[in-house]
Each structure stands twice: as structure tokens, then as C-alpha cells.
Coordinates of C-alpha atoms in Angstrom, one line a residue:
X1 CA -140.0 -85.3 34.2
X2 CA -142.9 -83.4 35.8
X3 CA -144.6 -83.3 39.1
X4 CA -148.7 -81.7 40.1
X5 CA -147.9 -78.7 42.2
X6 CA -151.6 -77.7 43.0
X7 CA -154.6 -78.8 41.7
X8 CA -158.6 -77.7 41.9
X9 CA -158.2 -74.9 39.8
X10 CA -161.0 -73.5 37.7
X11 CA -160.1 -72.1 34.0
X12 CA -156.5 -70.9 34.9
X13 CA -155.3 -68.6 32.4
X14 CA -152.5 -66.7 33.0
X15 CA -149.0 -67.6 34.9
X16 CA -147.0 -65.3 36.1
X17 CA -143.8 -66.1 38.5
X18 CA -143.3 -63.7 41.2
X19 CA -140.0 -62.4 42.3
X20 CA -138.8 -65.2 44.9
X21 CA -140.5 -68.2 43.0
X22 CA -144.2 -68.2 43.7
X23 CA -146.7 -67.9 41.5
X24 CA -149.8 -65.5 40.3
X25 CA -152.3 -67.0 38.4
X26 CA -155.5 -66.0 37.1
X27 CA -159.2 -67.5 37.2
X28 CA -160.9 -66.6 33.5
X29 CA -164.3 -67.1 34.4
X30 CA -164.4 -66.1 37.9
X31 CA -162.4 -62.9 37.5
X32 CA -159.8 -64.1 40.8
X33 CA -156.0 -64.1 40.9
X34 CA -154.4 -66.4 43.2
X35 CA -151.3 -66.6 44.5
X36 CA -149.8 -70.3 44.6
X37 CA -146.6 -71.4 46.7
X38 CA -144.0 -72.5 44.5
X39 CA -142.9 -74.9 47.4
X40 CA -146.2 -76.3 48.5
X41 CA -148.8 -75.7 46.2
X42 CA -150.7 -73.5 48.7
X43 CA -153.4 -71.5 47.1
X44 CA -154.3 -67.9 48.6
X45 CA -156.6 -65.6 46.9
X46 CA -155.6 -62.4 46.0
X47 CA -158.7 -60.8 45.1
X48 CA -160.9 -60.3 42.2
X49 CA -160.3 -57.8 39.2
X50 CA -163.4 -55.8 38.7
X51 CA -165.2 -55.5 35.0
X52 CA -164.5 -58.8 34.1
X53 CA -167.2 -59.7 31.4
X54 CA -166.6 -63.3 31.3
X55 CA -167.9 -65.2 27.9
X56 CA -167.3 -67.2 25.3
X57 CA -163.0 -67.0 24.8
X58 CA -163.3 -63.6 27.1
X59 CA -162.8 -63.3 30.9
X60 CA -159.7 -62.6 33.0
X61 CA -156.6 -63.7 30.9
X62 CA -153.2 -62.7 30.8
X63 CA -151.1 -61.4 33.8
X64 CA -147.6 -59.5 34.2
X65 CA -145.5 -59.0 37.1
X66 CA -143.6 -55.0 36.6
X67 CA -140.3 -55.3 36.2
X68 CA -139.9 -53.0 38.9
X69 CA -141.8 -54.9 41.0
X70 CA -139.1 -54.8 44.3
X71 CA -140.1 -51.0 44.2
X72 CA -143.6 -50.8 42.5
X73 CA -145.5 -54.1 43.8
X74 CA -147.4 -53.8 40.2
X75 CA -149.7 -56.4 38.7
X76 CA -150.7 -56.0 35.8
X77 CA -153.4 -58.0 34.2
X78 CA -155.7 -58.4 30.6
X79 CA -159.0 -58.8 30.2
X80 CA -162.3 -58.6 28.3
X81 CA -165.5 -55.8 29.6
X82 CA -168.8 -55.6 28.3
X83 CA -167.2 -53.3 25.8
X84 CA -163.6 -54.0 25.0
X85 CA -160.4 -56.0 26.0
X86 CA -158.1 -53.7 28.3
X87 CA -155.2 -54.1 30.2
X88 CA -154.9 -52.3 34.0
X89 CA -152.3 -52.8 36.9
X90 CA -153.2 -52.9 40.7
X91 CA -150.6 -52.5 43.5
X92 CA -150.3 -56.1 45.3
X93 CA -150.2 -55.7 49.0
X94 CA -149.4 -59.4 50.5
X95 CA -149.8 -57.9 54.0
X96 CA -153.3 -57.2 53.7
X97 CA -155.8 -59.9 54.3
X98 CA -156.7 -63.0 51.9
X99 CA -158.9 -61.4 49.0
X100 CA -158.0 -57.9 49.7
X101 CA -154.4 -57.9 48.8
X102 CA -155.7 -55.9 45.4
X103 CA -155.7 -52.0 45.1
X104 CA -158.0 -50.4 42.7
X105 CA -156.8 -50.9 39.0
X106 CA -155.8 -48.1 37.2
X107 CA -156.7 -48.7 33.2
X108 CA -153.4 -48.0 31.3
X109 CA -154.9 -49.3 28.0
X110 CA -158.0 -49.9 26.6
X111 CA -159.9 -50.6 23.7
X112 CA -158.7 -53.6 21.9
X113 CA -161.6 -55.3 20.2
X114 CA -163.6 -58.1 22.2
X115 CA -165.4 -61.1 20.6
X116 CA -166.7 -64.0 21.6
X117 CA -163.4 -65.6 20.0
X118 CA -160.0 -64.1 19.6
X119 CA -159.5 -61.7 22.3
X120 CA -155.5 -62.9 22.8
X121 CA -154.5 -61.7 26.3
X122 CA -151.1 -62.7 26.5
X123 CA -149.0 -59.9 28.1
X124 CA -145.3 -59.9 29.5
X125 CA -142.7 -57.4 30.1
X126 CA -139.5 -57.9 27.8
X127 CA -136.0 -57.4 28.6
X128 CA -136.7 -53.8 27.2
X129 CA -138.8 -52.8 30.5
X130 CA -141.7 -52.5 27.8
X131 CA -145.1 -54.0 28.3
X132 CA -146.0 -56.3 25.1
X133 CA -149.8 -57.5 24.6
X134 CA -150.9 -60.6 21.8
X135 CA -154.3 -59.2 20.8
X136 CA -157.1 -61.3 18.4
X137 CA -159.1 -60.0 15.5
X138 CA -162.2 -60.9 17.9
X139 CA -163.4 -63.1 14.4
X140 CA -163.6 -59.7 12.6
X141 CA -160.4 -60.9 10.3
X142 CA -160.6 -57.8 8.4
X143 CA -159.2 -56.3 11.6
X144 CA -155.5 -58.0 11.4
X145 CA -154.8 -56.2 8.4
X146 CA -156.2 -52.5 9.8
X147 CA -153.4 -50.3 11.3
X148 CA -156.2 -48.4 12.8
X149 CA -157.3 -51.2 15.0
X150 CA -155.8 -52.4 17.8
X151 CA -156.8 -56.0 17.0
X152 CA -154.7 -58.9 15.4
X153 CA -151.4 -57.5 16.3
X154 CA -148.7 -57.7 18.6
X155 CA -148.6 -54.2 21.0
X156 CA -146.0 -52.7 22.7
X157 CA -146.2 -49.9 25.2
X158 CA -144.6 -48.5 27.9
X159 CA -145.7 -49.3 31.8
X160 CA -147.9 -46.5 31.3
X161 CA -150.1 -47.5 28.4
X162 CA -148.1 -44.9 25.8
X163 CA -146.6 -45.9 22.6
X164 CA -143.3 -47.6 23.5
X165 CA -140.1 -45.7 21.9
X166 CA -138.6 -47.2 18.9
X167 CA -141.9 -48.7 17.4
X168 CA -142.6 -48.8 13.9
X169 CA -144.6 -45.7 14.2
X170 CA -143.6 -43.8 17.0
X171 CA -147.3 -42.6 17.8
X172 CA -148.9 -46.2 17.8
X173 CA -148.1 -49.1 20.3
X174 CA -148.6 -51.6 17.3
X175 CA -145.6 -53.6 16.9
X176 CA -146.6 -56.1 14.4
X177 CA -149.8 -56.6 12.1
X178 CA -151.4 -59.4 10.9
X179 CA -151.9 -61.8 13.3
X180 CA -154.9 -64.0 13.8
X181 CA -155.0 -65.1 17.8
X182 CA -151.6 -64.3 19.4
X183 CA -151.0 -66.3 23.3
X184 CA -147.8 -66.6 23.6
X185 CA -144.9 -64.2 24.1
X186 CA -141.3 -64.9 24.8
X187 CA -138.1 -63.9 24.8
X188 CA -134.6 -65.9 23.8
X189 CA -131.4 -65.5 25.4
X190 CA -130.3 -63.0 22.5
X191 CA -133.6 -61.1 23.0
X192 CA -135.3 -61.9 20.2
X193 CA -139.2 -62.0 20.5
X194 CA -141.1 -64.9 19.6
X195 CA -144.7 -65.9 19.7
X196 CA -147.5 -68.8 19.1
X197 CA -150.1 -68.1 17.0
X198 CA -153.9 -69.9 16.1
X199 CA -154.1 -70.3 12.7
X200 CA -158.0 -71.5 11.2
X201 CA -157.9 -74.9 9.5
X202 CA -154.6 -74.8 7.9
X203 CA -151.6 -74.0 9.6
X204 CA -150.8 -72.8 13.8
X205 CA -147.6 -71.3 13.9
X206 CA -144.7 -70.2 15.5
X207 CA -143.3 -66.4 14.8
X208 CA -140.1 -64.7 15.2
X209 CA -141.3 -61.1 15.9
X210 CA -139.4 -58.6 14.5
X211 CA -140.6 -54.1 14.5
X212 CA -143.1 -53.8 11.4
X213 CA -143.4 -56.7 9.8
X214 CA -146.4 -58.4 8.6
X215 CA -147.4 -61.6 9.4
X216 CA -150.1 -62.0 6.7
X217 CA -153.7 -62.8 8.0
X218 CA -155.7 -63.0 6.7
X219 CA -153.9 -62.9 3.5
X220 CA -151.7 -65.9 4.3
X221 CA -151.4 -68.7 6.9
X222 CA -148.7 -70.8 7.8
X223 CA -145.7 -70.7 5.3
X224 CA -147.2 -69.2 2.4
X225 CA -144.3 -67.6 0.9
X226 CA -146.8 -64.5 0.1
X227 CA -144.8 -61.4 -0.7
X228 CA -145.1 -58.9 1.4
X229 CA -146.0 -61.4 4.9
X230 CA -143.2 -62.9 7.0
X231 CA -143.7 -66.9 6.9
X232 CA -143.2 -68.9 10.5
X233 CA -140.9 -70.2 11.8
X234 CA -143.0 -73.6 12.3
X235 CA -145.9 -74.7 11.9
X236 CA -148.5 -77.2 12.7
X237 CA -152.1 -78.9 11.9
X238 CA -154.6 -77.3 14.5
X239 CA -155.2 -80.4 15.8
X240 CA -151.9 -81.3 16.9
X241 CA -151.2 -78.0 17.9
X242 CA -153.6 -74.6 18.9
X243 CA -151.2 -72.9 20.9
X244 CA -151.5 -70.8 24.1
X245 CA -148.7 -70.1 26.3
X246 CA -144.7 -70.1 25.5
X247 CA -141.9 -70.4 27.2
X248 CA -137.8 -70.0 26.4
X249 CA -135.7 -72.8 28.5
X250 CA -132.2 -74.7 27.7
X251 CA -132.1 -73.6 24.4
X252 CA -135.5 -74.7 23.1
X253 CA -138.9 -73.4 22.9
X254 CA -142.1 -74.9 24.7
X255 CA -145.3 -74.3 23.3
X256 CA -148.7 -75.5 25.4
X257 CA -151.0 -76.7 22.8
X258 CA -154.5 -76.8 24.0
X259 CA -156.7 -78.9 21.5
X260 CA -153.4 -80.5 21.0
X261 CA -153.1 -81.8 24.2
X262 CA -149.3 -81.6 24.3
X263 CA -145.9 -79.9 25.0
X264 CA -144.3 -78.8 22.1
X265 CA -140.3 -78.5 21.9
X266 CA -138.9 -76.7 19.0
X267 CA -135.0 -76.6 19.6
X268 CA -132.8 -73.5 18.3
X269 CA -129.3 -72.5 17.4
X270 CA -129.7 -68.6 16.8
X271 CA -133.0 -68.0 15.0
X272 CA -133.2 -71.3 13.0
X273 CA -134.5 -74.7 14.6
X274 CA -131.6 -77.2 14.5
X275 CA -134.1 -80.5 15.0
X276 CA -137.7 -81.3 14.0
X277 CA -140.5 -80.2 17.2
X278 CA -140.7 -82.9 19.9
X279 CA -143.9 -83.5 21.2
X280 CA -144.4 -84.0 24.9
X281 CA -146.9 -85.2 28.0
X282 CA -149.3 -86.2 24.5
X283 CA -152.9 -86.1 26.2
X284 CA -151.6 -87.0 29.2
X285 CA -152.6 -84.2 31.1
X286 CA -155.2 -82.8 28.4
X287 CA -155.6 -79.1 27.0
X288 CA -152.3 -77.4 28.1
X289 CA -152.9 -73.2 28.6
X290 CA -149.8 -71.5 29.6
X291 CA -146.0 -72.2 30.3
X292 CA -143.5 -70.4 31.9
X293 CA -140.0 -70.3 32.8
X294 CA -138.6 -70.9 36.2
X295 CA -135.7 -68.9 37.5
X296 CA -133.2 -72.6 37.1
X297 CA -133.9 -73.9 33.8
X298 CA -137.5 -75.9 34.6
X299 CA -140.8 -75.0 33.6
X300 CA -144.6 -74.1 35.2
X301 CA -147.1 -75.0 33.0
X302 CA -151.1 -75.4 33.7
X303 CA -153.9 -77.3 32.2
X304 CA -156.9 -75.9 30.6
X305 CA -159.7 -78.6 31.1
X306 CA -162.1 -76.2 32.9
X307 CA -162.5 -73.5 30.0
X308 CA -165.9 -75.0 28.6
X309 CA -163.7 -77.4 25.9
X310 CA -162.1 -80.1 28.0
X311 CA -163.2 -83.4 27.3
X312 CA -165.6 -85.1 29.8
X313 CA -164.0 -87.0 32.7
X314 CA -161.0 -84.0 32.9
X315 CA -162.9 -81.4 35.3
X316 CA -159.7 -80.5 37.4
X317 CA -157.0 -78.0 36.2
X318 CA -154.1 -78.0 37.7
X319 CA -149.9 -76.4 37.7
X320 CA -147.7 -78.9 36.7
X321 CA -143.5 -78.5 37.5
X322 CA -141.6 -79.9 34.7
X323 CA -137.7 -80.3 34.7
X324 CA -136.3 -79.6 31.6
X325 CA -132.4 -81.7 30.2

């Protein structure tokens, strides 16, 4: 079912498929993104985002290719400063020497609250064009429930940083409150928004996303059936489960769970799960970071064992290939 593509990577973060197969992944403790050959596994560095403040859950996380990308060469990537978590893209130059391929970043957003914990960082681009960012409450839990901060919630923007047309409120790029540590963003065949949250000692959960709802922390984890909060869709004991990355492939969705230490498949039929989650590669490959979907059906997904919480004895990461029935 799966196969090591590259390994000897230290605390990969994001995943991000390039047009043409490759991949771009990021380094959360060194600041580097690296391209890696979706053929051989070959491992050239990009460069090095500058600002990274790398500490505790912060560092270089999540990275998005533009949609435009054939015209725009745009990378655009998350990360934590001394003062804030912001989100910048850099033009991506492949003709340009090995760690120079990087133009200067241009900030687009900024100012999503940093913590030693929490500080989310997925981003992706949706089938809207629009940029979408999972943001933590940075431990401050007050701040899920605080349409004046940017943290706990689900953002949407345009390539530029601006509030995306057609949010909830037209002058804000938050998309959805209430959200404790969002990782993982992704997108069905029907374009419906999904994402993997951390919950605290109760309940990790799985979300269907929709404009302006609430989804209740720290009122309410897991199914709570709290009026006012939108309940999951799933949901799972942290230590089965504390979910990164997600991915949309034959049908199903695959959720990385890192102190899990597995491969979650939840199976749909519209927005409803038809079958009970299946659990996959249990331990065998230890914390599991971010999963993405390749261009015929199969999956990327990489390891987290170098991120300061792998268990002694795992001291490689690595980007498993996984074919998906």
C-alpha cells in the first residue's frame, strides 16, 4: 500500500504538490523549503524563508502553491515571527541556483496570534481561487470566541491578503469562529470545505466548514449538541487521533493523526459518512503530519518524528507514497 519516497528530513511540516508532480515541502525548525522529486525522491533546497521564529509549536509551517502558478510562479507560505503568525508569498525561480531559487517575500497577511502552542498554519487555495488559513487560539481560548481576533478560526482571503468576497462579513477574512487548533483543510469533489481539528482532552474532530458558523470552543468540544455551535462530523479520543494534515481521495477522507500515530479513513456519500473511520499504517511509521492528494487518486503523506515529540528510536522523518483502492 505505501512506499518511502525520501527520507532524512528534519520536522517537515507542510506538503505542497507542484504543478507536474513534485513536491514543496517545508523545514519548521530550520526555516528551509525543499523541493523533492516526485520520481526519485531527490531533495534540492529552495532556500530559506526569513523571520522564522522557531519555538515551541511555531516555526515555518504551512505552504501553498497559487493557483495561477503556470503564470505567477507564487509560493506562498505560514509562519510564526517573534511577534505574530503571518502568511507571505515569494516568486520561485527553479532556474536560479540551489538555495537561491526564493525571491523576497512580500507579507500579504499578518497578525494572527503566536503561542508557544496553537499557531495552526495550514493554508491551501480552494477551488474558489481564494487563499484559506486554519489559525490556533495560541492557548489564549478566550480568543476562538473573539470576532476581533484573528485566532481560532478558519480565514479566507484573496491572493492578496484582502477579505475574500462573499464572507460572512464582507470587511473581515474570518470565515468561521470557534475553533481550537485547525491543520487541515480540504476540499470534496462537490466543493465542500472540510477540516481536522485538536480538541483538549475530550474530543479531536472532523468539520464540515460552512460561511459563519460556529464551531463552539471553547464553549463545546466534540459533539456537544450546544445550541448555537455546529457539532462534527467525527470525532475521536486525542490519543487515537490529534490531527494535522487532510486530504480528499476516492471518495473518503484521510486524516494524519500525529500522537495517534495513524491514517485515518472516514468514507462519505454527500456530506454524511456511510462507514465507521478505518484506521491505517497504526504506529507503523509513527506521528503522521501532513497528507496530500496526488493528481491520480494516491496520496503523499510525511512523518513528524523530528518535531521535539517523537518517541526515542524514530529520529528520521520521511514522505511516504501511498496508493489508495
Amino acid at each position: 500500500m505505501e512506499r518511502t519516497l525520501t527520507t532524512k528530513l528534519k520536522s517537515p511540516w507542510g506538503l505542497a504538490p507542484l504543478p507536474g508532480g513534485d513536491l514543496l515541502v517545508s523545514s519548521r525548525d530550520t526555516g528551509k523549503i525543499f523541493k523533492v522529486s516526485a520520481d526519485s525522491g531527490k531533495k534540492t533546497e529552495l532556500g530559506s524563508v526569513p523571520g522564522v521564529s522557531a519555538a515551541g509549536e511555531g516555526g515555518l509551517l504551512g505552504l501553498a502553491v497559487s493557483s495561477d502558478f503556470g503564470t505567477d510562479h507564487m509560493v506562498y507560505a505560514y509562519f510564526t515571527t517573534d511577534s505574530d503568525n503571518r502568511i507571505v508569498r515569494m516568486v520561485y525561480d527553479d532556474k536560479r541556483p540551489a538555495g537561491d531559487q526564493l525571491g523576497a517575500p512580500d507579507t500579504i497577511f499578518k497578525g494572527i496570534p503566536k503561542g508557544a502552542i496553537h499557531n495552526g498554519g495550514r493554508i491551501a487555495f480552494g477551488p474558489d481561487k481564494m487563499l484559506y488559513a486554519g489559525t490556533g487560539e495560541s492557548g489564549d481560548r478566550g480568543l476562538a470566541q473573539d470576532m476581533d481576533s484573528f485566532g481560532g478560526k478558519i480565514l479566507r482571503m484573496t491572493p492578496d491578503g484582502e477579505p475574500a468576497p462573499r464572507n460572512p462579513d464582507a470587511q473581515s477574512v474570518v470565515y468561521s469562529p470557534g475553533h481550537r487548533n485547525v491543520q487541515g483543510l480540504a476540499w470534496d469533489a462537490d466543493k465542500r470545505l472540510w477540516a481536522s481539528e485538536f480538541g483538549q482532552d475530550t474530543w479531536d474532530e472532523l468539520n464540515l466548514i460552512e460561511p459563519g458558523k460556529n464551531y463552539g470552543w471553547p464553549e463545546a468540544e466534540g459533539k456537544a449538541g450546544k445550541k448555537g455551535f455546529t457539532d462534527p462530523l467525527e470525532q475521536w479520543k486525542p490519543k487515537d487521533a490529534s490531527p494535522s494534515g487532510i486530504a480528499v481521495a476516492k471518495g473518503s477522507i484521510w486524516m494524519a493523526g500525529l500522537r495517534g500515530e495513524r491514517l485515518w479513513r472516514i468514507p462519505l456519500k454527500g456530506d454524511k459518512a456511510v462507514a465507521k473511520p478505518q484506521s491505517f499504517l497504526d504506529g507503523k511509521y509513527g506521528r503522521l503530519r501532513s497528507v496530500v492528494a496526488a493528481d491520480d487518486g494516491g496520496l503523499w503523506l510525511t512523518t513528524s518524528n523530528t518535531d521535539g515529540r517523537g518517541k526515542p528510536g524514530r529520529e528520521d522523518d520521511r514522505i511516504l507514497r501511498l496508493e489508495v483502492r
